Amino acid sequence: MKTRITELFGIEHPIIQGGMHFVGLAELASAVSNAGGLGILTGLTQRTPELLSKEIARCREMTNKPFGVNLTFLPSVTPPDYPGYVRAIVEGGVRNVETAGNNRQKWLPPLQDTGNKVIHKCTSVRHSLKAESIGCDAVSVDGFECGGHPGEDDIPNMILLPRAAEALKIPFVASGGMADGRSLVAALALGAEGMNMGTRFIATKEAPVHDHVKQALVAASELDTRLIMRSLRNTERVLNNDAVGRLIEKERALGAALKFEDILPEVAGVYPAIMQRGEMEAGAWSCGMVAGLIHDVPTCQELIDRIMAEAKSLIRDRLTGLL
Ligand SMILES: Cc1cc2nc3c(=O)[nH]c(=O)nc-3n(C[C@H](O)[C@H](O)[C@H](O)COP(=O)(O)O)c2cc1C
């Protein structure tokens, strides 16, 4: 399938694996790329730019197909060494970068002047237009359904994607709630040129996370996510568990007085315990409503082949047959 997204990134299928903290390591990114999608390493999961350089080199040993790096720009008192991470990307010969958060214009020239294509993740049309105006090559439009940070507007993809299509000139992919061939065809119908998946890719054989995490996704339904940190204007969609229950209770009790420090035990530094050691009650971890559509743990090749076969048959048989 050819779209402006497959052309932009030099990939076979219009499917991107979004950056995911403690999930987007070389094993997963290379498996997605080998299957014809665009695998993405999560930059900040590597504690230093030097470690990111090593991870890029490791990924290159596992695939000769294009892959990318996610750089998430978080508001922070002591920000990560962003210039160092950008240098690691450029010197590592990466050609595709997914940015998220506050992507200030200053990061684009060092990336794009060295041949990188930049796709920025946005949760609103206005942020997508801003990304287009500063020169991003594409955007990933993340609807309210998504795992991770859906923003504060709460617009689901059924509305957000056609609105993005009305407003944008640069290509965009649909992100949030995408799982299968039906998602891909719907995304294309709504004006996107591909799709980005996070949660679905965690439940794959190659995702380098504990089996408890994969089984939790298979067991979960679409009713099992919760929104946290709304009052901090840092809303995150997570899988419900005891830690999330405690966190929501604190939010209820403290209301507008809630400070980030109040919920540190439930959110700070919990990813290694969950993703690597499978301690499922250790804290809050990002997860999309799409968990309700995850029923198995295939390889990335099986998943992507299945998505493309289903999409083609939907277009050729079901949809054409309706005419
Ligand atoms: C466990 C997990 C961790 C994530 N970490 C990041 C991250 O570090 N940076 C980022 O830009 N997006 C992150 N995301 C968001 C994904 O890249 C993607 O936009 C989102 O998962 C799409 O929604 P879906 O889960 O419904 O597919 C994360 C998502 C999950 C599920």
mmCIF file of C-alpha atoms and ligand atoms in Angstrom:
data_model
loop_
_atom_site.group_PDB
_atom_site.id
_atom_site.type_symbol
_atom_site.label_atom_id
_atom_site.label_comp_id
_atom_site.label_asym_id
_atom_site.label_seq_id
_atom_site.Cartn_x
_atom_site.Cartn_y
_atom_site.Cartn_z
ATOM 1 C CA MET A 1 0.000 0.000 0.000
ATOM 2 C CA LYS A 2 1.391 3.379 -0.999
ATOM 3 C CA THR A 3 0.551 6.625 0.832
ATOM 4 C CA ARG A 4 2.405 9.878 1.464
ATOM 5 C CA ILE A 5 3.512 8.312 4.775
ATOM 6 C CA THR A 6 5.063 5.199 3.191
ATOM 7 C CA GLU A 7 6.826 7.471 0.689
ATOM 8 C CA LEU A 8 8.045 9.879 3.370
ATOM 9 C CA PHE A 9 9.595 7.196 5.554
ATOM 10 C CA GLY A 10 10.550 4.694 2.864
ATOM 11 C CA ILE A 11 8.444 1.904 4.387
ATOM 12 C CA GLU A 12 6.288 -0.812 2.870
ATOM 13 C CA HIS A 13 3.154 -0.489 5.015
ATOM 14 C CA PRO A 14 1.623 2.703 6.483
ATOM 15 C CA ILE A 15 2.008 1.479 10.068
ATOM 16 C CA ILE A 16 4.127 3.181 12.721
ATOM 17 C CA GLN A 17 4.983 1.948 16.206
ATOM 18 C CA GLY A 18 4.806 4.949 18.532
ATOM 19 C CA GLY A 19 7.580 5.625 21.032
ATOM 20 C CA MET A 20 6.857 3.934 24.352
ATOM 21 C CA HIS A 21 8.790 4.345 27.572
ATOM 22 C CA PHE A 22 10.604 1.088 28.500
ATOM 23 C CA VAL A 23 8.942 -0.699 25.553
ATOM 24 C CA GLY A 24 10.499 0.985 22.511
ATOM 25 C CA LEU A 25 13.829 -0.835 22.627
ATOM 26 C CA ALA A 26 15.762 -2.316 19.708
ATOM 27 C CA GLU A 27 13.941 -5.687 19.885
ATOM 28 C CA LEU A 28 10.544 -4.135 19.159
ATOM 29 C CA ALA A 29 11.627 -1.326 16.823
ATOM 30 C CA SER A 30 13.639 -3.693 14.623
ATOM 31 C CA ALA A 31 10.830 -6.282 14.541
ATOM 32 C CA VAL A 32 8.306 -3.661 13.390
ATOM 33 C CA SER A 33 10.702 -2.343 10.757
ATOM 34 C CA ASN A 34 11.582 -5.852 9.545
ATOM 35 C CA ALA A 35 7.844 -6.468 9.104
ATOM 36 C CA GLY A 36 7.576 -3.422 6.817
ATOM 37 C CA GLY A 37 6.361 -0.783 9.306
ATOM 38 C CA LEU A 38 8.317 1.970 11.014
ATOM 39 C CA GLY A 39 9.746 0.887 14.369
ATOM 40 C CA ILE A 40 10.637 3.612 16.842
ATOM 41 C CA LEU A 41 13.181 3.580 19.676
ATOM 42 C CA THR A 42 12.195 5.650 22.706
ATOM 43 C CA GLY A 43 15.030 8.146 23.193
ATOM 44 C CA LEU A 44 14.520 9.035 26.845
ATOM 45 C CA THR A 45 14.266 5.408 27.981
ATOM 46 C CA GLN A 46 18.028 5.477 27.447
ATOM 47 C CA ARG A 47 19.371 7.378 30.461
ATOM 48 C CA THR A 48 22.073 9.206 28.484
ATOM 49 C CA PRO A 49 22.741 10.168 24.865
ATOM 50 C CA GLU A 50 25.645 7.688 24.886
ATOM 51 C CA LEU A 51 23.277 4.855 25.761
ATOM 52 C CA LEU A 52 20.916 5.994 22.995
ATOM 53 C CA SER A 53 23.838 5.823 20.541
ATOM 54 C CA LYS A 54 24.430 2.220 21.632
ATOM 55 C CA GLU A 55 20.732 1.372 21.283
ATOM 56 C CA ILE A 56 20.660 2.850 17.767
ATOM 57 C CA ALA A 57 23.697 0.742 16.847
ATOM 58 C CA ARG A 58 22.051 -2.355 18.369
ATOM 59 C CA CYS A 59 18.860 -1.725 16.376
ATOM 60 C CA ARG A 60 20.869 -1.297 13.192
ATOM 61 C CA GLU A 61 22.405 -4.736 13.750
ATOM 62 C CA MET A 62 18.883 -6.192 13.926
ATOM 63 C CA THR A 63 17.422 -4.521 10.827
ATOM 64 C CA ASN A 64 18.572 -2.938 7.616
ATOM 65 C CA LYS A 65 15.171 -1.269 7.159
ATOM 66 C CA PRO A 66 14.361 2.322 8.186
ATOM 67 C CA PHE A 67 13.593 2.897 11.861
ATOM 68 C CA GLY A 68 13.168 6.023 13.955
ATOM 69 C CA VAL A 69 13.739 7.541 17.383
ATOM 70 C CA ASN A 70 11.125 9.194 19.606
ATOM 71 C CA LEU A 71 12.126 12.345 21.435
ATOM 72 C CA THR A 72 9.614 13.443 24.041
ATOM 73 C CA PHE A 73 9.958 17.054 25.188
ATOM 74 C CA LEU A 74 8.650 17.229 28.732
ATOM 75 C CA PRO A 75 8.310 20.302 30.923
ATOM 76 C CA SER A 76 10.960 19.687 33.546
ATOM 77 C CA VAL A 77 12.980 21.576 36.161
ATOM 78 C CA THR A 78 16.137 19.756 35.117
ATOM 79 C CA PRO A 79 15.545 18.851 31.460
ATOM 80 C CA PRO A 80 17.279 15.869 29.896
ATOM 81 C CA ASP A 81 20.328 16.576 27.707
ATOM 82 C CA TYR A 82 18.222 17.209 24.577
ATOM 83 C CA PRO A 83 21.129 18.554 22.463
ATOM 84 C CA GLY A 84 23.026 15.363 23.334
ATOM 85 C CA TYR A 85 20.083 13.146 22.314
ATOM 86 C CA VAL A 86 19.715 15.068 19.031
ATOM 87 C CA ARG A 87 23.451 14.562 18.419
ATOM 88 C CA ALA A 88 23.113 10.817 19.097
ATOM 89 C CA ILE A 89 20.290 10.629 16.535
ATOM 90 C CA VAL A 90 22.183 12.582 13.890
ATOM 91 C CA GLU A 91 25.516 10.843 14.444
ATOM 92 C CA GLY A 92 23.765 7.466 14.563
ATOM 93 C CA GLY A 93 22.549 8.060 11.009
ATOM 94 C CA VAL A 94 18.859 7.814 11.967
ATOM 95 C CA ARG A 95 16.570 9.260 9.313
ATOM 96 C CA ASN A 96 13.203 9.393 11.038
ATOM 97 C CA VAL A 97 12.265 11.121 14.266
ATOM 98 C CA GLU A 98 8.998 11.130 16.171
ATOM 99 C CA THR A 99 8.713 14.115 18.483
ATOM 100 C CA ALA A 100 6.142 14.616 21.211
ATOM 101 C CA GLY A 101 5.407 17.309 23.745
ATOM 102 C CA ASN A 102 6.616 20.842 23.300
ATOM 103 C CA ASN A 103 8.556 20.564 20.034
ATOM 104 C CA ARG A 104 10.133 23.947 19.778
ATOM 105 C CA GLN A 105 11.259 25.025 16.354
ATOM 106 C CA LYS A 106 14.911 25.045 17.436
ATOM 107 C CA TRP A 107 15.130 21.239 17.327
ATOM 108 C CA LEU A 108 14.066 20.965 13.707
ATOM 109 C CA PRO A 109 17.092 22.366 11.795
ATOM 110 C CA PRO A 110 19.689 20.041 13.361
ATOM 111 C CA LEU A 111 17.439 17.082 12.564
ATOM 112 C CA GLN A 112 16.084 18.054 9.151
ATOM 113 C CA ASP A 113 19.357 19.525 7.826
ATOM 114 C CA THR A 114 20.885 16.082 8.297
ATOM 115 C CA GLY A 115 18.116 14.396 6.317
ATOM 116 C CA ASN A 116 15.711 13.443 9.096
ATOM 117 C CA LYS A 117 11.976 13.399 8.515
ATOM 118 C CA VAL A 118 10.136 14.625 11.594
ATOM 119 C CA ILE A 119 6.668 13.442 12.578
ATOM 120 C CA HIS A 120 5.218 15.300 15.567
ATOM 121 C CA LYS A 121 2.594 13.771 17.821
ATOM 122 C CA CYS A 122 -0.350 16.114 18.443
ATOM 123 C CA THR A 123 -3.624 15.763 20.320
ATOM 124 C CA SER A 124 -5.436 18.677 18.643
ATOM 125 C CA VAL A 125 -5.911 20.343 15.289
ATOM 126 C CA ARG A 126 -4.360 23.585 16.568
ATOM 127 C CA HIS A 127 -1.180 21.804 17.687
ATOM 128 C CA SER A 128 -1.081 19.955 14.346
ATOM 129 C CA LEU A 129 -1.322 23.259 12.472
ATOM 130 C CA LYS A 130 1.454 24.660 14.664
ATOM 131 C CA ALA A 131 3.631 21.632 13.830
ATOM 132 C CA GLU A 132 2.923 22.171 10.139
ATOM 133 C CA SER A 133 3.734 25.874 10.388
ATOM 134 C CA ILE A 134 7.138 25.292 12.005
ATOM 135 C CA GLY A 135 8.066 22.798 9.273
ATOM 136 C CA CYS A 136 7.359 19.293 10.591
ATOM 137 C CA ASP A 137 7.097 16.766 7.757
ATOM 138 C CA ALA A 138 4.053 14.946 9.133
ATOM 139 C CA VAL A 139 1.941 14.649 12.257
ATOM 140 C CA SER A 140 0.603 11.770 14.285
ATOM 141 C CA VAL A 141 -2.879 12.766 15.449
ATOM 142 C CA ASP A 142 -3.561 11.211 18.851
ATOM 143 C CA GLY A 143 -7.256 10.964 19.746
ATOM 144 C CA PHE A 144 -8.863 10.818 23.182
ATOM 145 C CA GLU A 145 -8.819 7.000 23.049
ATOM 146 C CA CYS A 146 -5.037 6.828 23.073
ATOM 147 C CA GLY A 147 -2.773 5.272 25.640
ATOM 148 C CA GLY A 148 -0.482 7.827 27.282
ATOM 149 C CA HIS A 149 -1.224 11.540 27.132
ATOM 150 C CA PRO A 150 -4.414 12.423 25.213
ATOM 151 C CA GLY A 151 -4.207 16.152 26.026
ATOM 152 C CA GLU A 152 -7.056 18.064 27.609
ATOM 153 C CA ASP A 153 -9.578 18.484 24.764
ATOM 154 C CA ASP A 154 -11.106 14.979 24.860
ATOM 155 C CA ILE A 155 -11.892 14.785 21.137
ATOM 156 C CA PRO A 156 -12.139 11.195 19.873
ATOM 157 C CA ASN A 157 -10.638 10.190 16.537
ATOM 158 C CA MET A 158 -14.006 9.964 14.763
ATOM 159 C CA ILE A 159 -14.085 13.781 14.916
ATOM 160 C CA LEU A 160 -10.408 14.660 15.326
ATOM 161 C CA LEU A 161 -9.152 12.875 12.199
ATOM 162 C CA PRO A 162 -11.573 14.406 9.683
ATOM 163 C CA ARG A 163 -10.978 17.796 11.335
ATOM 164 C CA ALA A 164 -7.238 17.269 10.856
ATOM 165 C CA ALA A 165 -7.876 16.301 7.224
ATOM 166 C CA GLU A 166 -9.822 19.524 6.689
ATOM 167 C CA ALA A 167 -7.059 21.666 8.149
ATOM 168 C CA LEU A 168 -3.690 20.096 7.301
ATOM 169 C CA LYS A 169 -1.608 20.057 4.130
ATOM 170 C CA ILE A 170 1.118 17.752 5.453
ATOM 171 C CA PRO A 171 0.299 14.040 5.751
ATOM 172 C CA PHE A 172 -0.838 12.605 9.071
ATOM 173 C CA VAL A 173 -1.361 9.212 10.659
ATOM 174 C CA ALA A 174 -4.200 8.253 12.963
ATOM 175 C CA SER A 175 -3.056 7.403 16.473
ATOM 176 C CA GLY A 176 -5.039 6.134 19.434
ATOM 177 C CA GLY A 177 -7.347 3.127 19.368
ATOM 178 C CA MET A 178 -5.725 1.540 16.298
ATOM 179 C CA ALA A 179 -5.433 -2.251 16.384
ATOM 180 C CA ASP A 180 -6.229 -4.029 13.136
ATOM 181 C CA GLY A 181 -7.181 -3.844 9.463
ATOM 182 C CA ARG A 182 -10.495 -2.205 10.357
ATOM 183 C CA SER A 183 -8.642 0.585 12.142
ATOM 184 C CA LEU A 184 -6.369 1.130 9.163
ATOM 185 C CA VAL A 185 -9.207 1.311 6.633
ATOM 186 C CA ALA A 186 -11.207 3.625 8.920
ATOM 187 C CA ALA A 187 -8.152 5.845 9.404
ATOM 188 C CA LEU A 188 -7.644 6.070 5.642
ATOM 189 C CA ALA A 189 -11.349 6.836 5.124
ATOM 190 C CA LEU A 190 -11.161 9.656 7.665
ATOM 191 C CA GLY A 191 -8.279 11.282 5.813
ATOM 192 C CA ALA A 192 -5.183 9.831 7.476
ATOM 193 C CA GLU A 193 -2.414 8.245 5.402
ATOM 194 C CA GLY A 194 -1.582 5.504 7.847
ATOM 195 C CA MET A 195 -1.799 4.618 11.505
ATOM 196 C CA ASN A 196 0.336 4.728 14.618
ATOM 197 C CA MET A 197 -0.094 2.039 17.283
ATOM 198 C CA GLY A 198 1.225 1.981 20.817
ATOM 199 C CA THR A 199 -0.679 -0.380 23.114
ATOM 200 C CA ARG A 200 -1.283 -3.026 20.397
ATOM 201 C CA PHE A 201 2.466 -3.386 19.799
ATOM 202 C CA ILE A 202 3.125 -4.092 23.507
ATOM 203 C CA ALA A 203 1.218 -7.373 23.139
ATOM 204 C CA THR A 204 3.613 -8.835 20.583
ATOM 205 C CA LYS A 205 6.204 -11.579 20.975
ATOM 206 C CA GLU A 206 9.123 -9.227 20.373
ATOM 207 C CA ALA A 207 8.058 -6.445 22.757
ATOM 208 C CA PRO A 208 10.803 -6.625 25.412
ATOM 209 C CA VAL A 209 8.453 -6.468 28.394
ATOM 210 C CA HIS A 210 7.437 -8.995 31.047
ATOM 211 C CA ASP A 211 4.787 -11.513 30.008
ATOM 212 C CA HIS A 212 2.510 -10.221 32.819
ATOM 213 C CA VAL A 213 2.161 -6.957 30.874
ATOM 214 C CA LYS A 214 1.156 -8.742 27.663
ATOM 215 C CA GLN A 215 -1.313 -10.965 29.519
ATOM 216 C CA ALA A 216 -2.796 -7.924 31.290
ATOM 217 C CA LEU A 217 -3.538 -6.424 27.870
ATOM 218 C CA VAL A 218 -5.128 -9.622 26.583
ATOM 219 C CA ALA A 219 -7.263 -9.822 29.744
ATOM 220 C CA ALA A 220 -8.294 -6.144 29.751
ATOM 221 C CA SER A 221 -11.449 -4.803 28.133
ATOM 222 C CA GLU A 222 -12.148 -1.367 26.689
ATOM 223 C CA LEU A 223 -13.617 -0.414 30.082
ATOM 224 C CA ASP A 224 -10.380 -0.934 32.004
ATOM 225 C CA THR A 225 -8.472 2.301 31.463
ATOM 226 C CA ARG A 226 -8.637 5.394 33.661
ATOM 227 C CA LEU A 227 -7.607 9.020 33.197
ATOM 228 C CA ILE A 228 -5.231 10.355 35.845
ATOM 229 C CA MET A 229 -3.513 13.701 36.557
ATOM 230 C CA ARG A 230 -6.305 15.724 34.957
ATOM 231 C CA SER A 231 -6.124 18.437 37.633
ATOM 232 C CA LEU A 232 -2.382 18.820 36.893
ATOM 233 C CA ARG A 233 -3.244 19.345 33.195
ATOM 234 C CA ASN A 234 -1.030 16.366 32.438
ATOM 235 C CA THR A 235 -3.799 13.847 31.759
ATOM 236 C CA GLU A 236 -2.651 10.284 31.168
ATOM 237 C CA ARG A 237 -4.697 7.239 30.142
ATOM 238 C CA VAL A 238 -3.516 4.204 32.123
ATOM 239 C CA LEU A 239 -4.606 0.641 32.825
ATOM 240 C CA ASN A 240 -6.618 0.452 36.029
ATOM 241 C CA ASN A 241 -4.982 -1.297 39.006
ATOM 242 C CA ASP A 242 -4.719 -0.825 42.783
ATOM 243 C CA ALA A 243 -2.095 1.914 42.486
ATOM 244 C CA VAL A 244 -4.333 3.810 40.055
ATOM 245 C CA GLY A 245 -7.255 3.370 42.463
ATOM 246 C CA ARG A 246 -5.171 4.927 45.277
ATOM 247 C CA LEU A 247 -4.074 7.751 43.001
ATOM 248 C CA ILE A 248 -7.647 8.554 41.955
ATOM 249 C CA GLU A 249 -8.700 8.549 45.613
ATOM 250 C CA LYS A 250 -6.002 11.154 46.373
ATOM 251 C CA GLU A 251 -7.172 13.216 43.414
ATOM 252 C CA ARG A 252 -10.724 13.069 44.727
ATOM 253 C CA ALA A 253 -9.706 13.997 48.268
ATOM 254 C CA LEU A 254 -7.302 16.810 47.415
ATOM 255 C CA GLY A 255 -9.095 18.275 44.380
ATOM 256 C CA ALA A 256 -7.428 21.385 43.000
ATOM 257 C CA ALA A 257 -4.890 21.304 45.854
ATOM 258 C CA LEU A 258 -3.290 18.115 44.462
ATOM 259 C CA LYS A 259 0.412 18.465 43.738
ATOM 260 C CA PHE A 260 2.621 16.144 41.722
ATOM 261 C CA GLU A 261 4.504 15.220 44.915
ATOM 262 C CA ASP A 262 1.280 13.766 46.363
ATOM 263 C CA ILE A 263 1.183 11.032 43.722
ATOM 264 C CA LEU A 264 4.908 10.359 43.340
ATOM 265 C CA PRO A 265 4.666 6.796 44.772
ATOM 266 C CA GLU A 266 2.140 5.843 42.090
ATOM 267 C CA VAL A 267 3.830 7.430 39.076
ATOM 268 C CA ALA A 268 7.517 8.190 39.574
ATOM 269 C CA GLY A 269 10.022 5.699 38.220
ATOM 270 C CA VAL A 270 7.518 2.802 38.140
ATOM 271 C CA TYR A 271 8.129 1.653 34.552
ATOM 272 C CA PRO A 272 11.115 -0.652 35.188
ATOM 273 C CA ALA A 273 9.157 -2.532 37.899
ATOM 274 C CA ILE A 274 6.140 -2.968 35.625
ATOM 275 C CA MET A 275 7.706 -3.499 32.219
ATOM 276 C CA GLN A 276 10.829 -5.434 33.229
ATOM 277 C CA ARG A 277 9.846 -7.228 36.443
ATOM 278 C CA GLY A 278 6.133 -7.629 35.704
ATOM 279 C CA GLU A 279 5.028 -6.111 39.040
ATOM 280 C CA MET A 280 1.599 -5.148 37.789
ATOM 281 C CA GLU A 281 0.530 -3.228 40.890
ATOM 282 C CA ALA A 282 3.713 -1.122 41.100
ATOM 283 C CA GLY A 283 2.130 1.990 39.661
ATOM 284 C CA ALA A 284 0.310 3.653 36.771
ATOM 285 C CA TRP A 285 1.308 2.741 33.226
ATOM 286 C CA SER A 286 0.011 4.097 29.935
ATOM 287 C CA CYS A 287 -2.531 1.955 28.131
ATOM 288 C CA GLY A 288 -5.145 2.707 25.504
ATOM 289 C CA MET A 289 -8.840 1.792 25.350
ATOM 290 C CA VAL A 290 -7.767 -0.395 22.444
ATOM 291 C CA ALA A 291 -6.861 -3.046 25.052
ATOM 292 C CA GLY A 292 -10.444 -4.215 24.411
ATOM 293 C CA LEU A 293 -9.424 -5.220 20.882
ATOM 294 C CA ILE A 294 -6.287 -7.121 21.907
ATOM 295 C CA HIS A 295 -6.910 -10.862 22.160
ATOM 296 C CA ASP A 296 -3.546 -12.433 21.361
ATOM 297 C CA VAL A 297 0.238 -12.014 21.369
ATOM 298 C CA PRO A 298 1.432 -12.441 17.769
ATOM 299 C CA THR A 299 4.845 -11.635 16.319
ATOM 300 C CA CYS A 300 5.121 -8.181 14.743
ATOM 301 C CA GLN A 301 5.324 -9.852 11.324
ATOM 302 C CA GLU A 302 2.112 -11.812 11.989
ATOM 303 C CA LEU A 303 0.355 -8.716 13.307
ATOM 304 C CA ILE A 304 1.330 -6.450 10.420
ATOM 305 C CA ASP A 305 0.657 -9.117 7.771
ATOM 306 C CA ARG A 306 -2.758 -9.719 9.323
ATOM 307 C CA ILE A 307 -3.566 -6.002 9.406
ATOM 308 C CA MET A 308 -2.617 -5.529 5.756
ATOM 309 C CA ALA A 309 -4.501 -8.636 4.600
ATOM 310 C CA GLU A 310 -7.601 -7.573 6.547
ATOM 311 C CA ALA A 311 -7.385 -4.000 5.230
ATOM 312 C CA LYS A 312 -7.065 -5.160 1.629
ATOM 313 C CA SER A 313 -9.958 -7.582 1.930
ATOM 314 C CA LEU A 314 -12.132 -4.919 3.595
ATOM 315 C CA ILE A 315 -11.459 -2.488 0.775
ATOM 316 C CA ARG A 316 -11.705 -4.985 -2.091
ATOM 317 C CA ASP A 317 -14.533 -7.198 -0.863
ATOM 318 C CA ARG A 318 -16.682 -5.599 1.807
ATOM 319 C CA LEU A 319 -16.537 -1.928 0.770
ATOM 320 C CA THR A 320 -16.404 -2.370 -3.008
ATOM 321 C CA GLY A 321 -19.145 -4.978 -2.657
ATOM 322 C CA LEU A 322 -21.422 -2.371 -1.114
ATOM 323 C CA LEU A 323 -21.366 -0.218 -4.228
HETATM 324 C C1 LIG B 1 3.245 2.102 27.740
HETATM 325 C C2 LIG B 1 3.225 3.326 26.864
HETATM 326 C C3 LIG B 1 4.278 4.233 26.959
HETATM 327 C C4 LIG B 1 4.296 5.366 26.134
HETATM 328 N N1 LIG B 1 5.369 6.218 26.201
HETATM 329 C C5 LIG B 1 5.436 7.284 25.354
HETATM 330 C C6 LIG B 1 6.587 8.120 25.340
HETATM 331 O O1 LIG B 1 7.530 7.938 26.112
HETATM 332 N N2 LIG B 1 6.597 9.150 24.461
HETATM 333 C C7 LIG B 1 5.559 9.376 23.584
HETATM 334 O O2 LIG B 1 5.643 10.303 22.781
HETATM 335 N N3 LIG B 1 4.459 8.595 23.578
HETATM 336 C C8 LIG B 1 4.374 7.553 24.425
HETATM 337 N N4 LIG B 1 3.286 6.727 24.396
HETATM 338 C C9 LIG B 1 2.187 6.994 23.427
HETATM 339 C C10 LIG B 1 2.345 6.126 22.147
HETATM 340 O O3 LIG B 1 3.487 6.479 21.417
HETATM 341 C C11 LIG B 1 1.133 6.296 21.204
HETATM 342 O O4 LIG B 1 0.987 7.648 20.824
HETATM 343 C C12 LIG B 1 -0.156 5.816 21.853
HETATM 344 O O5 LIG B 1 0.065 4.628 22.559
HETATM 345 C C13 LIG B 1 -1.240 5.614 20.790
HETATM 346 O O6 LIG B 1 -2.417 5.135 21.358
HETATM 347 P P1 LIG B 1 -2.783 3.556 21.476
HETATM 348 O O7 LIG B 1 -2.089 3.094 22.699
HETATM 349 O O8 LIG B 1 -4.261 3.570 21.604
HETATM 350 O O9 LIG B 1 -2.283 2.888 20.234
HETATM 351 C C14 LIG B 1 3.225 5.607 25.232
HETATM 352 C C15 LIG B 1 2.162 4.692 25.169
HETATM 353 C C16 LIG B 1 2.150 3.553 25.963
HETATM 354 C C17 LIG B 1 0.997 2.613 25.853
#
